[in-house]
Amino acid sequence: KREMQKRDQSKAGGATGGGSSTPAKRGRPFGSGNNSAAAAAAAAESAAPSTLLGPSLHVHSAFADQNNKRIVLALQSGLKSELTWALNTLTLLSFKEKDDMRKDATPLAKIPGLLDALLQVIDDWRDIALPKDLVRISRVRSLGANSVATGFGNGYQALGSTGALQRPSLGSGSASTESTQQNGTTKTRFSELRFDEEGLFNLDDEGRAEKQQCAVAASNIIRNFSFMPDNEVIMAQNRHCMETAFQCIEDHTIEDEELVTNALETIVNLAPLMDLRIFSSSKPSFIKITEKRAVQAIMGILNSPVKAWHCAAAELLGRLIINPDNEPFLLSFFPQIHKRLIDLISLPAIDAQAAAIGALYNLAEVNMDCRLKIASERWAIDRLLKVIKTPHPVPEVCRKAAMILESLVSEPQNRILLLAYENAFSEILFTDSKYSDTFARILYELTSRPSNKVATARGIWGM
């Protein structure tokens, strides 16, 4: 201990007595250096432009290139220390501030096998996430039917035997029934774990928590990667990536909330390039997800009470419908989708209103059936008008609400429904110049069409 103190004193003396001194490292607080020269260097750095102020992390651009293989191998190893290092490294490499113009962000495409290695970390957690009682199924044990011990743990009742075999460590008679409680439930004894089929490699609570943390970290990295344009096509066309993300949102009621949020944001980012037919393609499948299950998972999120989730689900549906190849899979869910989106418009949350109107705007452009269903949905017209009259803080949302009404009135079958709102349309026409052109076209469609004489008479004379 004395030698260590002497060594520390000699180091301090050398630092203070030397002619040259090492400046404080970037990012240290003022005064953290050994002398005033270090503080002066830190103060000089503080005079940098405002864009450089605040906490920052500088990773050498060649770091990822030099460590590509090591990062992938560390993820695949499953070793706690290696896995932690790889996840921390990738989190730093993939993180980017909103206004950060960094050019050296690491594209996923340059690291072979990285995406699958990250997905495997999530899959490892998903394999043990559900309680064993929910996933264990009974299996017939035929091997060792003529032996006293079958070697199959809790499947100790051999096929064709007349009675249950006694476990040697538990004894017989009343000793074997000690674990049965008065209320009829069975208490698992510690000595029974070695006979349990999965007991040998069971994870304790701490191990499960660590697996969960690793899965959340991996999902966060994949989410960060989905923001990079270089990665979008690769990720949207990777079946394993899509299956894992959809499985996470499918189990949103029992899964970790952060993991669900990361998976949902990843899908939303990739939605413009997503083709749901990937789930029935010839690409190798890791999790059996069908197109119908994928849409059902989205509907589950859409009906969730969590605002961030149902807003993201509404935005996701609006993006998916842009691709006509996705339309057949969404078609059967249109009535439920329309009803929920119109319910979201009535919520006081402005972001929920914006997400719902953005989705309805794209859905109204799909086909005639969509326009008829939206118009016939109760309160749909009232709530769209309310968004315009309130008005919504974002003018683009009000413009889209007006455009939805214009799409609805283009269908002759909807004109009688919309004619009841003629006075409201006229009021907006004369009071709000921003949307006067749109509502002028709506009124023209309602009253001035040659084929609409009956509707015109009803509007004017109240027939």
Coordinates of C-alpha atoms in Angstrom, one line a residue:
K1 CA 0.0 0.0 0.0
R2 CA 2.9 2.4 0.9
E3 CA 4.5 1.6 -2.5
M4 CA 1.3 2.4 -4.3
Q5 CA 1.1 5.8 -2.4
K6 CA 4.7 6.6 -3.3
R7 CA 4.0 5.7 -6.9
D8 CA 0.9 7.9 -7.0
Q9 CA 2.9 10.8 -5.4
S10 CA 5.7 10.4 -7.9
K11 CA 3.2 10.5 -10.7
A12 CA 1.6 13.6 -9.3
G13 CA 5.0 15.3 -8.8
G14 CA 6.0 14.4 -12.4
A15 CA 2.8 15.9 -13.7
T16 CA 3.1 19.1 -11.8
G17 CA 6.8 19.6 -12.1
G18 CA 7.2 18.7 -15.8
G19 CA 7.6 21.4 -18.3
S20 CA 4.9 20.1 -20.6
S21 CA 1.5 18.9 -19.4
T22 CA -1.2 16.7 -20.9
P23 CA -4.4 18.7 -21.6
A24 CA -7.7 17.6 -20.3
K25 CA -9.5 15.1 -22.4
R26 CA -12.4 16.2 -24.5
G27 CA -15.7 16.2 -22.7
R28 CA -14.3 16.5 -19.2
P29 CA -15.7 19.3 -16.9
F30 CA -13.7 22.4 -16.3
G31 CA -11.0 22.0 -13.7
S32 CA -10.7 18.3 -14.1
G33 CA -7.1 18.6 -15.4
N34 CA -4.0 18.6 -13.3
N35 CA -3.1 22.2 -13.7
S36 CA -4.3 25.6 -15.0
A37 CA -3.0 24.8 -18.5
A38 CA -5.5 22.0 -18.7
A39 CA -8.3 24.3 -17.5
A40 CA -7.2 26.9 -20.1
A41 CA -7.4 24.3 -22.9
A42 CA -10.8 23.3 -21.7
A43 CA -11.9 26.9 -21.7
A44 CA -10.6 27.4 -25.2
E45 CA -12.7 24.4 -26.4
S46 CA -15.8 26.0 -24.8
A47 CA -15.4 28.9 -27.3
A48 CA -16.2 26.6 -30.2
P49 CA -19.4 27.2 -32.3
S50 CA -22.7 26.4 -30.7
T51 CA -23.1 23.3 -32.9
L52 CA -20.3 21.6 -31.0
L53 CA -21.6 22.4 -27.5
G54 CA -23.2 19.8 -25.3
P55 CA -22.4 16.2 -24.7
S56 CA -20.9 14.5 -27.8
L57 CA -19.2 11.2 -28.6
H58 CA -16.6 10.9 -31.2
V59 CA -16.0 7.5 -32.6
H60 CA -13.2 7.0 -35.1
S61 CA -14.7 6.3 -38.5
A62 CA -12.4 3.3 -39.0
F63 CA -13.5 1.6 -35.8
A64 CA -16.5 -0.3 -37.2
D65 CA -14.5 -1.4 -40.3
Q66 CA -11.7 -2.8 -38.1
N67 CA -14.1 -4.6 -35.7
N68 CA -16.8 -5.8 -38.0
K69 CA -16.1 -9.5 -37.5
R70 CA -15.4 -9.2 -33.8
I71 CA -18.8 -7.4 -33.2
V72 CA -20.7 -10.2 -35.1
L73 CA -18.8 -13.0 -33.3
A74 CA -19.3 -11.3 -29.9
L75 CA -23.1 -11.3 -30.6
Q76 CA -23.1 -14.9 -31.7
S77 CA -21.0 -16.1 -28.7
G78 CA -23.7 -15.6 -26.1
L79 CA -21.0 -14.7 -23.6
K80 CA -22.2 -12.0 -21.2
S81 CA -19.1 -9.8 -21.4
E82 CA -18.7 -10.1 -25.2
L83 CA -22.4 -9.6 -25.7
T84 CA -22.5 -6.5 -23.5
W85 CA -19.5 -5.0 -25.3
A86 CA -21.0 -5.6 -28.8
L87 CA -24.4 -4.1 -27.8
N88 CA -22.8 -1.1 -26.2
T89 CA -20.5 -0.5 -29.2
L90 CA -23.4 -0.8 -31.7
T91 CA -25.6 1.5 -29.6
L92 CA -22.9 4.2 -29.8
L93 CA -22.3 3.7 -33.5
S94 CA -25.9 3.7 -34.4
F95 CA -27.1 6.6 -32.3
K96 CA -27.6 9.9 -34.0
E97 CA -29.1 13.2 -32.8
K98 CA -31.9 14.6 -34.8
D99 CA -29.8 17.5 -36.1
D100 CA -26.6 15.5 -36.3
M101 CA -25.1 15.7 -39.8
R102 CA -22.6 12.9 -39.2
K103 CA -21.4 11.3 -42.4
D104 CA -19.7 8.3 -40.9
A105 CA -22.7 6.4 -39.5
T106 CA -22.2 2.7 -40.0
P107 CA -24.6 1.2 -42.5
L108 CA -25.8 -2.2 -41.8
A109 CA -25.1 -3.3 -45.3
K110 CA -21.3 -3.2 -44.7
I111 CA -21.4 -5.7 -41.8
P112 CA -22.3 -9.2 -43.1
G113 CA -24.3 -11.2 -40.6
L114 CA -24.9 -8.4 -38.2
L115 CA -28.7 -8.1 -38.6
D116 CA -29.2 -11.8 -38.1
A117 CA -26.9 -11.8 -35.0
L118 CA -28.9 -9.0 -33.5
L119 CA -32.2 -10.7 -34.3
Q120 CA -31.0 -13.9 -32.7
V121 CA -30.4 -12.0 -29.4
I122 CA -34.1 -11.0 -29.5
D123 CA -35.2 -14.5 -30.5
D124 CA -33.2 -15.9 -27.5
W125 CA -35.3 -13.8 -25.2
R126 CA -38.5 -14.5 -27.0
D127 CA -37.9 -18.3 -26.6
I128 CA -38.0 -18.0 -22.8
A129 CA -40.2 -14.9 -22.4
L130 CA -43.4 -16.8 -22.0
P131 CA -44.0 -18.9 -18.8
K132 CA -43.2 -22.6 -19.4
D133 CA -46.7 -23.6 -18.3
L134 CA -48.1 -21.9 -21.4
V135 CA -45.8 -23.4 -23.9
R136 CA -45.1 -26.9 -22.6
I137 CA -47.1 -29.7 -24.3
S138 CA -47.4 -33.3 -23.3
R139 CA -45.4 -35.7 -25.4
V140 CA -45.6 -39.5 -25.5
R141 CA -42.5 -41.2 -24.2
S142 CA -41.8 -44.4 -26.1
L143 CA -38.0 -44.7 -25.6
G144 CA -37.1 -46.9 -22.6
A145 CA -40.6 -48.3 -22.2
N146 CA -39.3 -51.6 -20.7
S147 CA -36.8 -49.9 -18.4
V148 CA -37.2 -49.0 -14.8
A149 CA -35.9 -45.5 -15.4
T150 CA -36.9 -43.8 -18.7
G151 CA -34.3 -41.0 -18.6
F152 CA -36.9 -38.4 -19.6
G153 CA -37.3 -36.4 -16.4
N154 CA -41.0 -35.5 -15.8
G155 CA -42.1 -38.0 -18.5
Y156 CA -41.3 -40.8 -16.0
Q157 CA -44.5 -42.8 -16.7
A158 CA -43.3 -45.2 -19.3
L159 CA -45.4 -46.3 -22.2
G160 CA -47.3 -49.5 -21.4
S161 CA -46.4 -49.6 -17.7
T162 CA -49.1 -50.4 -15.2
G163 CA -48.2 -47.7 -12.6
A164 CA -46.2 -44.6 -12.1
L165 CA -42.5 -45.2 -11.4
Q166 CA -41.2 -43.9 -8.1
R167 CA -38.5 -41.3 -8.2
P168 CA -35.6 -42.6 -6.2
S169 CA -34.7 -39.4 -4.4
L170 CA -38.2 -38.7 -3.3
G171 CA -38.9 -42.1 -1.8
S172 CA -42.3 -43.8 -1.9
G173 CA -45.6 -43.7 -0.1
S174 CA -46.3 -40.5 1.8
A175 CA -42.8 -39.1 1.1
S176 CA -43.6 -38.7 -2.5
T177 CA -46.7 -36.7 -1.8
E178 CA -45.2 -34.2 0.6
S179 CA -45.2 -31.5 -2.2
T180 CA -49.0 -31.7 -2.5
Q181 CA -50.7 -29.0 -0.5
Q182 CA -54.0 -29.1 1.3
N183 CA -55.6 -26.9 -1.4
G184 CA -54.8 -29.4 -4.1
T185 CA -52.0 -27.4 -5.8
T186 CA -48.6 -28.9 -6.3
K187 CA -45.5 -27.2 -5.0
T188 CA -42.3 -27.9 -7.0
R189 CA -39.6 -29.1 -4.7
F190 CA -36.0 -28.2 -5.4
S191 CA -35.0 -31.8 -5.5
E192 CA -37.4 -32.4 -8.4
L193 CA -35.6 -29.9 -10.6
R194 CA -33.0 -32.4 -11.8
F195 CA -35.9 -34.6 -13.0
D196 CA -37.5 -31.7 -14.8
E197 CA -36.9 -31.8 -18.5
E198 CA -35.7 -28.2 -18.7
G199 CA -34.5 -27.8 -15.1
L200 CA -30.8 -28.3 -15.8
F201 CA -30.5 -25.3 -18.0
N202 CA -33.2 -23.2 -16.4
L203 CA -32.5 -19.4 -16.0
D204 CA -33.1 -17.8 -12.6
D205 CA -34.8 -14.4 -12.4
E206 CA -31.5 -12.5 -12.7
G207 CA -30.6 -14.5 -15.9
R208 CA -34.0 -13.8 -17.4
A209 CA -33.7 -10.1 -16.6
E210 CA -30.3 -10.0 -18.3
K211 CA -31.6 -11.7 -21.4
Q212 CA -34.5 -9.2 -21.5
Q213 CA -32.1 -6.3 -21.2
C214 CA -30.0 -7.6 -24.1
A215 CA -33.1 -8.1 -26.2
V216 CA -34.2 -4.5 -25.6
A217 CA -30.8 -3.2 -26.4
A218 CA -30.7 -5.2 -29.6
S219 CA -34.1 -3.9 -30.6
N220 CA -33.0 -0.4 -30.0
I221 CA -30.0 -0.9 -32.3
I222 CA -32.2 -2.3 -35.0
R223 CA -34.5 0.7 -34.6
N224 CA -31.6 3.1 -34.9
F225 CA -30.5 1.2 -38.0
S226 CA -33.9 1.6 -39.6
F227 CA -33.5 5.4 -39.6
M228 CA -30.5 5.1 -42.0
P229 CA -31.5 5.2 -45.7
D230 CA -28.7 2.8 -46.6
N231 CA -30.3 0.1 -44.5
E232 CA -34.0 0.5 -45.4
V233 CA -34.2 -1.8 -48.4
I234 CA -32.1 -4.6 -46.8
M235 CA -34.2 -4.6 -43.6
A236 CA -37.6 -4.3 -45.3
Q237 CA -36.6 -7.3 -47.5
N238 CA -35.2 -9.4 -44.6
R239 CA -37.9 -11.9 -43.6
H240 CA -36.3 -12.7 -40.3
C241 CA -36.3 -9.0 -39.4
M242 CA -40.0 -8.6 -40.3
E243 CA -41.0 -11.8 -38.5
T244 CA -39.3 -10.9 -35.3
A245 CA -40.6 -7.3 -35.3
F246 CA -44.2 -8.4 -35.9
Q247 CA -44.0 -11.2 -33.3
C248 CA -42.9 -8.6 -30.7
I249 CA -45.9 -6.3 -31.4
E250 CA -48.2 -9.3 -31.6
D251 CA -47.5 -10.0 -27.9
H252 CA -47.6 -6.4 -26.9
T253 CA -49.8 -7.2 -23.9
I254 CA -47.2 -9.4 -22.2
E255 CA -44.0 -8.3 -23.7
D256 CA -41.6 -5.6 -22.5
E257 CA -43.0 -2.2 -23.4
E258 CA -39.7 -0.8 -24.7
L259 CA -39.1 -3.8 -26.9
V260 CA -42.6 -3.4 -28.4
T261 CA -42.0 0.3 -29.0
N262 CA -38.7 -0.3 -30.7
A263 CA -40.1 -3.0 -32.9
L264 CA -43.1 -0.8 -33.8
E265 CA -41.0 2.1 -34.7
T266 CA -38.8 -0.1 -36.9
I267 CA -41.8 -1.3 -38.8
V268 CA -43.2 2.2 -39.2
N269 CA -39.8 3.4 -40.6
L270 CA -39.6 0.5 -43.1
A271 CA -43.4 0.6 -44.0
P272 CA -43.1 2.5 -47.3
L273 CA -40.8 -0.3 -48.6
M274 CA -42.6 -3.2 -47.0
D275 CA -44.5 -5.9 -48.9
L276 CA -46.6 -8.2 -46.7
R277 CA -46.2 -10.9 -49.3
I278 CA -42.7 -11.5 -47.9
F279 CA -44.4 -13.8 -45.3
S280 CA -45.5 -16.2 -48.0
S281 CA -42.3 -15.9 -50.1
S282 CA -39.7 -18.5 -50.7
K283 CA -37.2 -16.7 -48.4
P284 CA -36.2 -18.8 -45.3
S285 CA -38.6 -18.4 -42.4
F286 CA -37.6 -18.3 -38.7
I287 CA -41.0 -17.6 -37.2
K288 CA -44.2 -18.7 -38.9
I289 CA -45.9 -15.3 -39.4
T290 CA -48.6 -15.0 -42.1
E291 CA -49.9 -11.9 -43.8
K292 CA -53.2 -12.2 -41.8
R293 CA -51.4 -12.5 -38.5
A294 CA -49.2 -9.5 -39.3
V295 CA -52.3 -7.3 -40.0
Q296 CA -54.0 -8.7 -36.8
A297 CA -50.9 -7.7 -34.9
I298 CA -51.2 -4.1 -36.2
M299 CA -54.9 -4.1 -35.3
G300 CA -54.1 -5.1 -31.8
I301 CA -51.7 -2.2 -31.5
L302 CA -54.2 0.2 -33.1
N303 CA -56.8 -0.7 -30.4
S304 CA -54.2 -0.3 -27.6
P305 CA -54.9 2.4 -25.0
V306 CA -51.2 3.5 -25.2
K307 CA -51.2 6.7 -27.2
A308 CA -47.7 6.3 -28.7
W309 CA -48.7 2.8 -29.9
H310 CA -52.0 3.5 -31.5
C311 CA -50.6 6.7 -33.2
A312 CA -47.8 4.6 -34.7
A313 CA -50.2 1.9 -35.8
A314 CA -52.4 4.5 -37.6
E315 CA -49.3 5.9 -39.3
L316 CA -48.2 2.4 -40.2
L317 CA -51.5 1.5 -41.9
G318 CA -51.4 4.7 -43.8
R319 CA -48.0 3.9 -45.2
L320 CA -48.7 0.2 -45.9
I321 CA -51.8 1.0 -48.0
I322 CA -49.7 3.1 -50.4
N323 CA -48.3 -0.2 -51.8
P324 CA -51.2 -1.7 -53.9
D325 CA -49.8 -5.2 -53.2
N326 CA -50.7 -4.8 -49.5
E327 CA -54.3 -3.9 -50.2
P328 CA -55.8 -7.4 -50.4
F329 CA -54.5 -8.2 -46.9
L330 CA -55.9 -5.1 -45.4
L331 CA -59.2 -5.2 -47.3
S332 CA -61.1 -7.5 -44.8
F333 CA -60.0 -5.2 -41.9
F334 CA -61.2 -2.0 -43.5
P335 CA -64.4 -1.7 -41.4
Q336 CA -62.5 -2.1 -38.2
I337 CA -59.7 0.3 -39.3
H338 CA -62.1 3.0 -40.4
K339 CA -64.1 2.9 -37.1
R340 CA -61.0 3.0 -34.9
L341 CA -59.4 5.8 -36.9
I342 CA -62.5 7.9 -36.7
D343 CA -62.6 7.2 -32.9
L344 CA -59.0 8.5 -32.7
I345 CA -60.1 11.8 -34.3
S346 CA -62.4 12.4 -31.4
L347 CA -59.6 12.2 -28.8
P348 CA -58.2 15.4 -27.4
A349 CA -54.6 14.4 -28.3
I350 CA -53.6 16.3 -31.3
D351 CA -51.0 13.8 -32.4
A352 CA -53.6 11.0 -32.4
Q353 CA -55.8 13.2 -34.6
A354 CA -53.0 13.9 -37.0
A355 CA -52.0 10.2 -37.3
A356 CA -55.7 9.1 -37.8
I357 CA -56.3 11.8 -40.5
G358 CA -53.1 11.0 -42.3
A359 CA -54.1 7.3 -42.5
L360 CA -57.7 8.1 -43.6
Y361 CA -56.3 10.5 -46.2
N362 CA -54.4 7.6 -47.8
L363 CA -57.2 5.0 -47.3
A364 CA -59.8 7.4 -49.0
E365 CA -57.6 7.3 -52.1
V366 CA -57.6 3.5 -52.4
N367 CA -61.0 2.6 -53.9
M368 CA -64.7 3.4 -53.9
D369 CA -65.5 0.9 -51.1
C370 CA -63.2 2.7 -48.7
R371 CA -64.8 6.1 -49.5
L372 CA -68.3 4.6 -49.0
K373 CA -67.4 3.0 -45.6
I374 CA -65.8 6.2 -44.3
A375 CA -68.8 8.3 -45.3
S376 CA -71.3 5.9 -43.7
E377 CA -69.3 5.6 -40.5
R378 CA -71.2 7.4 -37.7
W379 CA -69.8 10.9 -36.7
A380 CA -67.1 10.7 -39.4
I381 CA -68.1 13.9 -41.2
D382 CA -68.8 15.8 -37.9
R383 CA -65.3 14.9 -36.6
L384 CA -63.5 15.8 -39.8
L385 CA -65.3 19.2 -39.8
K386 CA -64.4 19.7 -36.1
V387 CA -60.7 19.3 -36.9
I388 CA -61.0 22.0 -39.5
K389 CA -63.1 24.4 -37.4
T390 CA -61.1 24.1 -34.1
P391 CA -58.6 24.2 -36.0
H392 CA -55.9 21.7 -35.6
P393 CA -52.5 23.3 -34.7
V394 CA -50.9 21.8 -37.8
P395 CA -52.4 23.3 -41.0
E396 CA -51.4 20.2 -43.1
V397 CA -53.8 18.1 -40.9
C398 CA -56.7 20.5 -41.6
R399 CA -55.9 20.4 -45.3
K400 CA -55.9 16.6 -45.4
A401 CA -59.2 16.6 -43.5
A402 CA -60.7 18.8 -46.2
M403 CA -59.2 16.7 -48.9
I404 CA -60.8 13.6 -47.3
L405 CA -64.3 15.3 -47.5
E406 CA -63.6 16.1 -51.2
S407 CA -62.8 12.5 -51.9
L408 CA -65.9 11.3 -50.2
V409 CA -68.2 13.7 -52.1
S410 CA -66.8 12.4 -55.4
E411 CA -68.8 9.2 -54.9
P412 CA -72.5 9.7 -56.0
Q413 CA -73.7 7.4 -53.3
N414 CA -72.2 9.7 -50.6
R415 CA -73.8 12.9 -51.8
I416 CA -77.1 12.5 -50.1
L417 CA -75.2 11.9 -46.8
L418 CA -73.0 14.9 -47.3
L419 CA -75.9 17.2 -48.4
A420 CA -77.0 17.4 -44.7
Y421 CA -73.8 19.3 -44.0
E422 CA -74.3 21.9 -46.8
N423 CA -74.6 24.8 -44.4
A424 CA -71.4 23.8 -42.5
F425 CA -69.5 23.6 -45.8
S426 CA -70.8 27.0 -46.9
E427 CA -69.8 28.5 -43.5
I428 CA -66.2 27.3 -44.0
L429 CA -66.2 28.5 -47.6
F430 CA -67.0 32.1 -46.6
T431 CA -65.0 32.3 -43.3
D432 CA -61.8 30.4 -43.9
S433 CA -59.9 31.5 -47.0
K434 CA -57.3 28.7 -46.7
Y435 CA -59.8 26.0 -47.5
S436 CA -62.3 28.0 -49.6
D437 CA -61.2 26.4 -52.9
T438 CA -61.6 22.9 -51.5
F439 CA -65.1 23.5 -50.1
A440 CA -66.1 25.4 -53.3
R441 CA -65.4 22.2 -55.2
I442 CA -67.3 20.1 -52.6
L443 CA -70.4 22.3 -52.9
Y444 CA -70.1 22.2 -56.6
E445 CA -70.1 18.4 -56.5
L446 CA -73.1 18.4 -54.2
T447 CA -75.4 20.8 -56.0
S448 CA -74.3 21.5 -59.6
R449 CA -74.0 18.1 -61.1
P450 CA -76.5 17.4 -63.9
S451 CA -77.1 13.9 -62.6
N452 CA -77.9 15.1 -59.1
K453 CA -81.2 16.9 -59.6
V454 CA -83.0 15.0 -56.8
A455 CA -80.2 15.7 -54.3
T456 CA -80.3 19.4 -55.3
A457 CA -84.0 19.6 -54.6
R458 CA -83.6 18.0 -51.3
G459 CA -80.9 20.4 -50.3
I460 CA -82.8 23.5 -51.4
W461 CA -86.4 22.6 -50.4
G462 CA -85.9 20.2 -47.7
M463 CA -87.7 17.4 -49.5

